[in-house]
Short mmCIF file of C-alpha atoms in Angstrom, two decimals:
data_model
loop_
_atom_site.label_atom_id
_atom_site.label_comp_id
_atom_site.label_asym_id
_atom_site.label_seq_id
_atom_site.Cartn_x
_atom_site.Cartn_y
_atom_site.Cartn_z
CA UNK A 1 -20.28 -18.40 25.63
CA UNK A 2 -17.06 -20.10 24.72
CA UNK A 3 -15.18 -22.00 27.42
CA UNK A 4 -12.07 -20.15 26.30
CA UNK A 5 -13.08 -16.93 28.10
CA UNK A 6 -9.95 -14.98 28.96
CA UNK A 7 -8.43 -11.55 29.47
CA UNK A 8 -7.94 -10.80 25.77
CA UNK A 9 -11.04 -12.37 24.23
CA UNK A 10 -13.68 -10.69 26.41
CA UNK A 11 -14.40 -7.62 24.32
CA UNK A 12 -18.13 -7.38 24.78
CA UNK A 13 -19.29 -7.78 28.38
CA UNK A 14 -18.64 -4.44 30.04
CA UNK A 15 -16.14 -1.70 30.72
CA UNK A 16 -14.75 -3.58 33.69
CA UNK A 17 -14.21 -6.79 31.73
CA UNK A 18 -10.73 -8.10 31.27
CA UNK A 19 -9.84 -8.21 28.22
CA UNK A 20 -4.13 -33.31 12.01
CA UNK A 21 -4.11 -33.98 9.01
CA UNK A 22 -0.70 -34.22 7.41
CA UNK A 23 1.13 -31.69 5.30
CA UNK A 24 1.43 -31.67 1.57
CA UNK A 25 0.32 -30.26 -1.73
CA UNK A 26 1.39 -30.08 -5.34
CA UNK A 27 5.06 -29.33 -5.74
CA UNK A 28 4.71 -28.01 -9.27
CA UNK A 29 6.87 -24.91 -8.74
CA UNK A 30 10.17 -24.65 -6.89
CA UNK A 31 9.81 -28.12 -5.31
CA UNK A 32 12.92 -27.66 -3.20
CA UNK A 33 11.46 -24.48 -1.70
CA UNK A 34 8.17 -26.19 -0.95
CA UNK A 35 9.96 -29.15 0.59
CA UNK A 36 12.06 -26.79 2.70
CA UNK A 37 8.95 -25.02 4.00
CA UNK A 38 7.34 -28.34 4.95
CA UNK A 39 10.51 -29.52 6.68
CA UNK A 40 10.92 -26.31 8.70
CA UNK A 41 7.23 -26.25 9.59
CA UNK A 42 7.26 -29.83 10.91
CA UNK A 43 10.49 -29.29 12.82
CA UNK A 44 9.37 -26.07 14.50
CA UNK A 45 5.88 -27.37 15.22
CA UNK A 46 7.41 -30.38 16.98
CA UNK A 47 9.77 -28.21 19.03
CA UNK A 48 7.04 -25.81 20.13
CA UNK A 49 4.53 -28.53 21.02
CA UNK A 50 0.80 -27.99 21.28
CA UNK A 51 -1.93 -28.52 18.70
CA UNK A 52 -1.25 -26.82 15.36
CA UNK A 53 -3.75 -26.17 12.58
CA UNK A 54 -2.23 -24.57 9.52
CA UNK A 55 -2.74 -23.66 5.89
CA UNK A 56 0.20 -22.37 3.82
CA UNK A 57 -0.09 -21.84 0.07
CA UNK A 58 1.98 -20.23 -2.69
CA UNK A 59 1.59 -19.51 -6.38
CA UNK A 60 3.18 -21.85 -8.92
CA UNK A 61 4.98 -20.94 -12.14
CA UNK A 62 1.66 -20.18 -13.86
CA UNK A 63 0.45 -17.91 -11.05
CA UNK A 64 -2.06 -20.47 -9.72
CA UNK A 65 -2.28 -20.79 -5.95
CA UNK A 66 -1.31 -24.23 -4.63
CA UNK A 67 -1.19 -25.54 -1.03
CA UNK A 68 2.12 -26.37 0.60
CA UNK A 69 1.00 -27.22 4.15
CA UNK A 70 -2.50 -28.42 4.98
CA UNK A 71 -2.43 -29.44 8.62
CA UNK A 72 -5.99 -29.92 9.94
CA UNK A 73 -6.82 -26.78 7.96
CA UNK A 74 -10.60 -27.04 8.39
CA UNK A 75 -10.52 -27.20 12.18
CA UNK A 76 -12.78 -24.55 13.73
CA UNK A 77 -10.79 -22.65 16.33
CA UNK A 78 -10.90 -19.46 18.36
CA UNK A 79 -9.32 -16.77 16.21
CA UNK A 80 -8.56 -14.37 19.07
CA UNK A 81 -6.98 -11.18 17.71
CA UNK A 82 -6.51 -12.70 14.24
CA UNK A 83 -10.29 -12.31 14.08
CA UNK A 84 -9.84 -8.54 13.99
CA UNK A 85 -9.16 -8.97 10.27
CA UNK A 86 -12.70 -10.29 9.85
CA UNK A 87 -14.13 -7.45 11.94
CA UNK A 88 -12.24 -4.89 9.82
CA UNK A 89 -13.55 -6.61 6.69
CA UNK A 90 -17.13 -6.10 7.85
CA UNK A 91 -16.55 -2.42 8.64
CA UNK A 92 -14.88 -1.81 5.27
CA UNK A 93 -17.70 -3.66 3.48
CA UNK A 94 -20.16 -1.19 4.97
CA UNK A 95 -17.91 1.63 3.78
CA UNK A 96 -17.86 0.09 0.30
CA UNK A 97 -21.65 0.22 0.25
CA UNK A 98 -21.68 3.91 1.12
CA UNK A 99 -23.24 3.43 4.57
CA UNK A 100 -20.16 4.65 6.42
CA UNK A 101 -16.84 6.32 5.61
CA UNK A 102 -13.28 6.23 6.88
CA UNK A 103 -13.83 9.84 7.91
CA UNK A 104 -16.91 9.16 10.05
CA UNK A 105 -16.20 10.34 13.61
CA UNK A 106 -17.24 8.78 16.91
CA UNK A 107 -16.55 9.90 20.45
CA UNK A 108 -14.17 7.81 22.55
CA UNK A 109 -15.84 7.67 25.99
CA UNK A 110 -14.13 6.44 29.15
CA UNK A 111 -16.67 3.66 29.72
CA UNK A 112 -15.70 1.86 26.51
CA UNK A 113 -11.97 1.61 27.24
CA UNK A 114 -10.42 -1.86 27.56
CA UNK A 115 -6.98 -2.87 28.74
CA UNK A 116 -4.73 -5.50 27.21
CA UNK A 117 -3.26 -4.89 23.79
CA UNK A 118 -3.56 -1.47 22.21
CA UNK A 119 -2.97 2.21 22.88
CA UNK A 120 -6.24 3.91 23.84
CA UNK A 121 -6.13 2.67 27.45
CA UNK A 122 -2.75 4.41 27.84
CA UNK A 123 -4.22 7.87 27.24
CA UNK A 124 -5.49 8.22 30.84
CA UNK A 125 -7.97 10.87 29.65
CA UNK A 126 -10.64 10.30 27.02
CA UNK A 127 -13.39 12.13 25.21
CA UNK A 128 -11.72 12.57 21.81
CA UNK A 129 -13.63 12.33 18.56
CA UNK A 130 -11.81 9.84 16.33
CA UNK A 131 -12.39 8.65 12.79
CA UNK A 132 -13.22 5.13 11.67
CA UNK A 133 -9.83 5.15 9.94
CA UNK A 134 -8.19 5.93 13.29
CA UNK A 135 -9.65 3.01 15.24
CA UNK A 136 -9.31 0.56 12.34
CA UNK A 137 -5.61 1.44 12.15
CA UNK A 138 -5.22 0.96 15.90
CA UNK A 139 -7.04 -2.38 15.78
CA UNK A 140 -4.97 -3.77 12.91
CA UNK A 141 -1.55 -2.27 13.67
CA UNK A 142 -1.34 -2.67 17.46
CA UNK A 143 -4.34 -4.99 17.96
CA UNK A 144 -6.20 -2.45 20.09
CA UNK A 145 -9.04 -4.06 22.07
CA UNK A 146 -11.00 -0.84 22.57
CA UNK A 147 -11.02 -0.42 18.79
CA UNK A 148 -13.05 -3.62 18.52
CA UNK A 149 -15.76 -2.02 20.62
CA UNK A 150 -15.64 1.03 18.38
CA UNK A 151 -16.19 -1.25 15.38
CA UNK A 152 -19.20 -2.77 17.12
CA UNK A 153 -20.75 0.68 17.41
CA UNK A 154 -20.81 1.10 13.62
CA UNK A 155 -21.38 -2.54 12.63
CA UNK A 156 -23.28 -4.57 15.29
CA UNK A 157 -22.36 -8.19 15.91
CA UNK A 158 -25.22 -9.76 13.96
CA UNK A 159 -24.50 -7.53 10.99
CA UNK A 160 -20.82 -8.52 11.08
CA UNK A 161 -21.84 -12.17 10.86
CA UNK A 162 -24.29 -11.45 8.05
CA UNK A 163 -21.57 -9.71 6.05
CA UNK A 164 -19.12 -12.57 6.59
CA UNK A 165 -21.76 -15.12 5.58
CA UNK A 166 -22.58 -13.14 2.44
CA UNK A 167 -18.90 -13.27 1.51
CA UNK A 168 -18.98 -17.05 1.69
CA UNK A 169 -17.39 -17.65 5.08
CA UNK A 170 -19.08 -20.50 6.95
CA UNK A 171 -17.13 -20.65 10.21
CA UNK A 172 -15.62 -17.18 10.53
CA UNK A 173 -17.94 -15.44 12.99
CA UNK A 174 -17.97 -13.17 16.00
CA UNK A 175 -19.95 -14.33 19.04
CA UNK A 176 -22.81 -11.97 19.94
CA UNK A 177 -23.67 -11.06 23.53
CA UNK A 178 -26.69 -9.30 25.07
CA UNK A 179 -25.44 -5.86 24.02
CA UNK A 180 -25.87 -5.89 20.21
CA UNK A 181 -22.85 -3.63 19.72
CA UNK A 182 -20.45 -5.91 21.60
CA UNK A 183 -19.21 -9.41 21.01
CA UNK A 184 -16.54 -12.02 21.58
CA UNK A 185 -14.08 -12.35 18.72
CA UNK A 186 -15.33 -15.82 17.81
CA UNK A 187 -14.07 -18.54 15.51
CA UNK A 188 -12.50 -19.24 12.14
CA UNK A 189 -10.51 -21.95 10.36
CA UNK A 190 -7.04 -21.84 8.79
CA UNK A 191 -8.54 -22.42 5.35
CA UNK A 192 -11.13 -19.65 5.69
CA UNK A 193 -8.51 -17.21 6.96
CA UNK A 194 -6.28 -18.19 4.03
CA UNK A 195 -9.21 -17.48 1.69
CA UNK A 196 -9.83 -14.10 3.32
CA UNK A 197 -6.16 -13.19 2.94
CA UNK A 198 -5.90 -14.27 -0.70
CA UNK A 199 -9.07 -12.42 -1.66
CA UNK A 200 -7.71 -9.39 0.13
CA UNK A 201 -4.40 -9.61 -1.77
CA UNK A 202 -6.17 -10.09 -5.12
CA UNK A 203 -8.57 -7.20 -4.42
CA UNK A 204 -11.69 -9.39 -4.56
CA UNK A 205 -12.65 -9.36 -0.86
CA UNK A 206 -13.60 -5.67 -0.87
CA UNK A 207 -13.31 -2.72 -3.22
CA UNK A 208 -9.67 -2.21 -4.28
CA UNK A 209 -9.29 0.95 -2.20
CA UNK A 210 -10.53 -0.85 0.92
CA UNK A 211 -8.19 -3.77 0.29
CA UNK A 212 -5.34 -1.29 -0.13
CA UNK A 213 -6.21 0.40 3.16
CA UNK A 214 -6.25 -2.88 5.08
CA UNK A 215 -3.02 -4.07 3.46
CA UNK A 216 -1.21 -0.78 4.00
CA UNK A 217 -1.82 -1.01 7.75
CA UNK A 218 -0.96 -4.70 8.16
CA UNK A 219 2.23 -4.28 6.08
CA UNK A 220 3.46 -1.24 7.98
CA UNK A 221 6.74 -1.49 9.86
CA UNK A 222 5.42 -0.31 13.22
CA UNK A 223 3.31 -3.44 13.50
CA UNK A 224 4.00 -6.89 14.92
CA UNK A 225 7.60 -8.13 14.61
CA UNK A 226 7.93 -10.92 17.19
CA UNK A 227 6.77 -13.71 14.90
CA UNK A 228 7.00 -14.24 11.15
CA UNK A 229 8.68 -10.87 10.43
CA UNK A 230 11.28 -11.07 13.21
CA UNK A 231 14.35 -12.14 11.24
CA UNK A 232 13.81 -9.86 8.25
CA UNK A 233 15.15 -6.57 6.95
CA UNK A 234 12.87 -3.53 6.87
CA UNK A 235 12.50 -3.98 3.10
CA UNK A 236 11.43 -7.58 3.60
CA UNK A 237 9.05 -6.68 6.43
CA UNK A 238 7.17 -4.21 4.26
CA UNK A 239 6.44 -7.06 1.86
CA UNK A 240 4.57 -9.00 4.57
CA UNK A 241 1.05 -8.19 5.75
CA UNK A 242 0.57 -9.96 9.08
CA UNK A 243 -1.81 -10.23 12.04
CA UNK A 244 -1.23 -12.15 15.24
CA UNK A 245 -3.47 -13.42 18.02
CA UNK A 246 -2.50 -14.55 21.51
CA UNK A 247 -4.63 -15.86 24.37
CA UNK A 248 -5.31 -18.93 26.48
CA UNK A 249 -8.12 -21.39 27.05
CA UNK A 250 -8.76 -24.66 28.88
CA UNK A 251 -6.24 -26.44 26.65
CA UNK A 252 -3.42 -24.02 27.44
CA UNK A 253 -1.84 -21.08 25.65
CA UNK A 254 -2.74 -20.09 22.07
CA UNK A 255 -0.44 -18.28 19.64
CA UNK A 256 -1.69 -17.57 16.12
CA UNK A 257 -0.33 -15.66 13.13
CA UNK A 258 -1.70 -15.20 9.62
CA UNK A 259 -0.53 -13.15 6.67
CA UNK A 260 0.45 -12.59 3.05
CA UNK A 261 3.90 -12.30 1.48
CA UNK A 262 4.49 -10.22 -1.66
CA UNK A 263 7.23 -10.19 -4.26
CA UNK A 264 9.48 -7.16 -4.77
CA UNK A 265 7.14 -6.12 -7.60
CA UNK A 266 4.09 -6.19 -5.30
CA UNK A 267 2.59 -9.44 -6.55
CA UNK A 268 1.02 -11.61 -3.81
CA UNK A 269 2.95 -14.87 -3.70
CA UNK A 270 2.19 -16.75 -0.49
CA UNK A 271 -0.31 -16.94 2.36
CA UNK A 272 0.12 -18.45 5.80
CA UNK A 273 -2.47 -19.14 8.50
CA UNK A 274 -0.95 -20.79 11.57
CA UNK A 275 -3.12 -21.49 14.62
CA UNK A 276 -1.57 -23.20 17.65
CA UNK A 277 -3.22 -23.94 20.99
CA UNK A 278 -2.59 -26.25 23.93
CA UNK A 279 0.81 -24.61 24.37
CA UNK A 280 2.83 -24.04 27.52
CA UNK A 281 4.70 -20.98 28.82
CA UNK A 282 1.62 -19.17 30.19
CA UNK A 283 1.49 -15.37 30.31
CA UNK A 284 4.49 -15.06 28.00
CA UNK A 285 3.19 -12.91 25.16
CA UNK A 286 6.65 -11.97 23.95
CA UNK A 287 9.14 -13.11 21.36
CA UNK A 288 10.56 -15.87 23.57
CA UNK A 289 7.40 -17.95 23.60
CA UNK A 290 8.26 -21.25 21.84
CA UNK A 291 5.43 -20.96 19.32
CA UNK A 292 6.36 -17.38 18.48
CA UNK A 293 9.98 -18.43 18.03
CA UNK A 294 8.67 -21.16 15.71
CA UNK A 295 6.75 -18.53 13.72
CA UNK A 296 9.96 -16.54 13.29
CA UNK A 297 11.87 -19.51 11.89
CA UNK A 298 8.99 -20.56 9.66
CA UNK A 299 8.65 -16.97 8.48
CA UNK A 300 12.31 -16.84 7.45
CA UNK A 301 11.88 -20.10 5.55
CA UNK A 302 8.81 -18.74 3.78
CA UNK A 303 10.59 -15.58 2.70
CA UNK A 304 13.62 -17.55 1.51
CA UNK A 305 11.40 -19.86 -0.50
CA UNK A 306 9.07 -17.40 -2.22
CA UNK A 307 8.35 -18.56 -5.77
CA UNK A 308 9.61 -16.72 -8.82
CA UNK A 309 6.67 -15.91 -11.08
CA UNK A 310 7.44 -15.30 -14.77
CA UNK A 311 6.86 -11.79 -16.11
CA UNK A 312 4.07 -13.09 -18.36
CA UNK A 313 2.07 -13.98 -15.25
CA UNK A 314 2.46 -10.46 -13.89
CA UNK A 315 0.52 -9.05 -16.83
CA UNK A 316 -2.65 -10.69 -15.54
CA UNK A 317 -2.03 -9.71 -11.93
CA UNK A 318 -4.51 -7.60 -10.03
CA UNK A 319 -3.76 -3.93 -9.25
CA UNK A 320 -1.38 -3.56 -6.34
CA UNK A 321 0.00 -0.82 -4.15
CA UNK A 322 3.41 -0.94 -2.54
CA UNK A 323 3.90 0.99 0.72
CA UNK A 324 6.27 3.92 0.62
CA UNK A 325 9.80 3.09 1.83
CA UNK A 326 10.30 3.52 5.55
CA UNK A 327 12.76 6.20 6.66
CA UNK A 328 13.35 6.73 10.38
CA UNK A 329 13.02 10.34 11.46
CA UNK A 330 14.48 11.73 14.67
CA UNK A 331 12.35 14.54 16.00
CA UNK A 332 10.54 16.94 13.72
#
């Protein structure tokens, strides 16, 4: 078991459990934008402190993906709730193979409920039958911990790891425990999470409809706003698919965020995978944590510096689905 056992990462033990290298890359498109991203990243990383491992990449003028920041990008680290993207990938892979469906229903018993992030523990009464689509949405949108256990009931830990290995991921794994349907969220690297995100955006990670499902949830406006999406309009936010992770270990606090930014036409343009540990300000999981404030400033710089891809490149782009515009509704 990992030494980083903590209230958010323990998703598998029982119902009573509590929940380097430098920067750089080809500057062959919008060099000033790339330089600005590097400058903001280094400045905010320095201000926040801790140990950062990051991979940021954007397309160039030909549509080819090129790195902008590679900061110890192959370091194996605890993914915490960012790892829920990998868990969702395994569940959706099983759906793609016809062994499960988004409409499959499971009961939600009281003895599976976990506290921490999420919504199911707030119900106070349980026993509902909910669909796979329901708990995947809860896990991705509000990082529900109980939803991870629900995923483990349809795709056991060893099968999750087999699926991830078959997709070419070497270090992105969950950590099995004695109960085959439960697990710790495990490890990943910035580069592997970048690869997962880009393959998701280009509809090569899963079937297109499964990629669309995952992206539609992670781009939705009721999701996480404290970090990268904080200083953005609602229109800008819906162009960013993001997932955060927050926890602590023996080094200190950890604050992670990964995601994809899209152009106004729906083309994927940029990925970011920022993992920071050894931070201070314990038990502050809000927007005022220094690393989360750094994510917000870096996120604004990323959005301001998105590359402009010529129309000719768009003709070879993969199919894409934009979310419907968000309109607040009072009552009804």
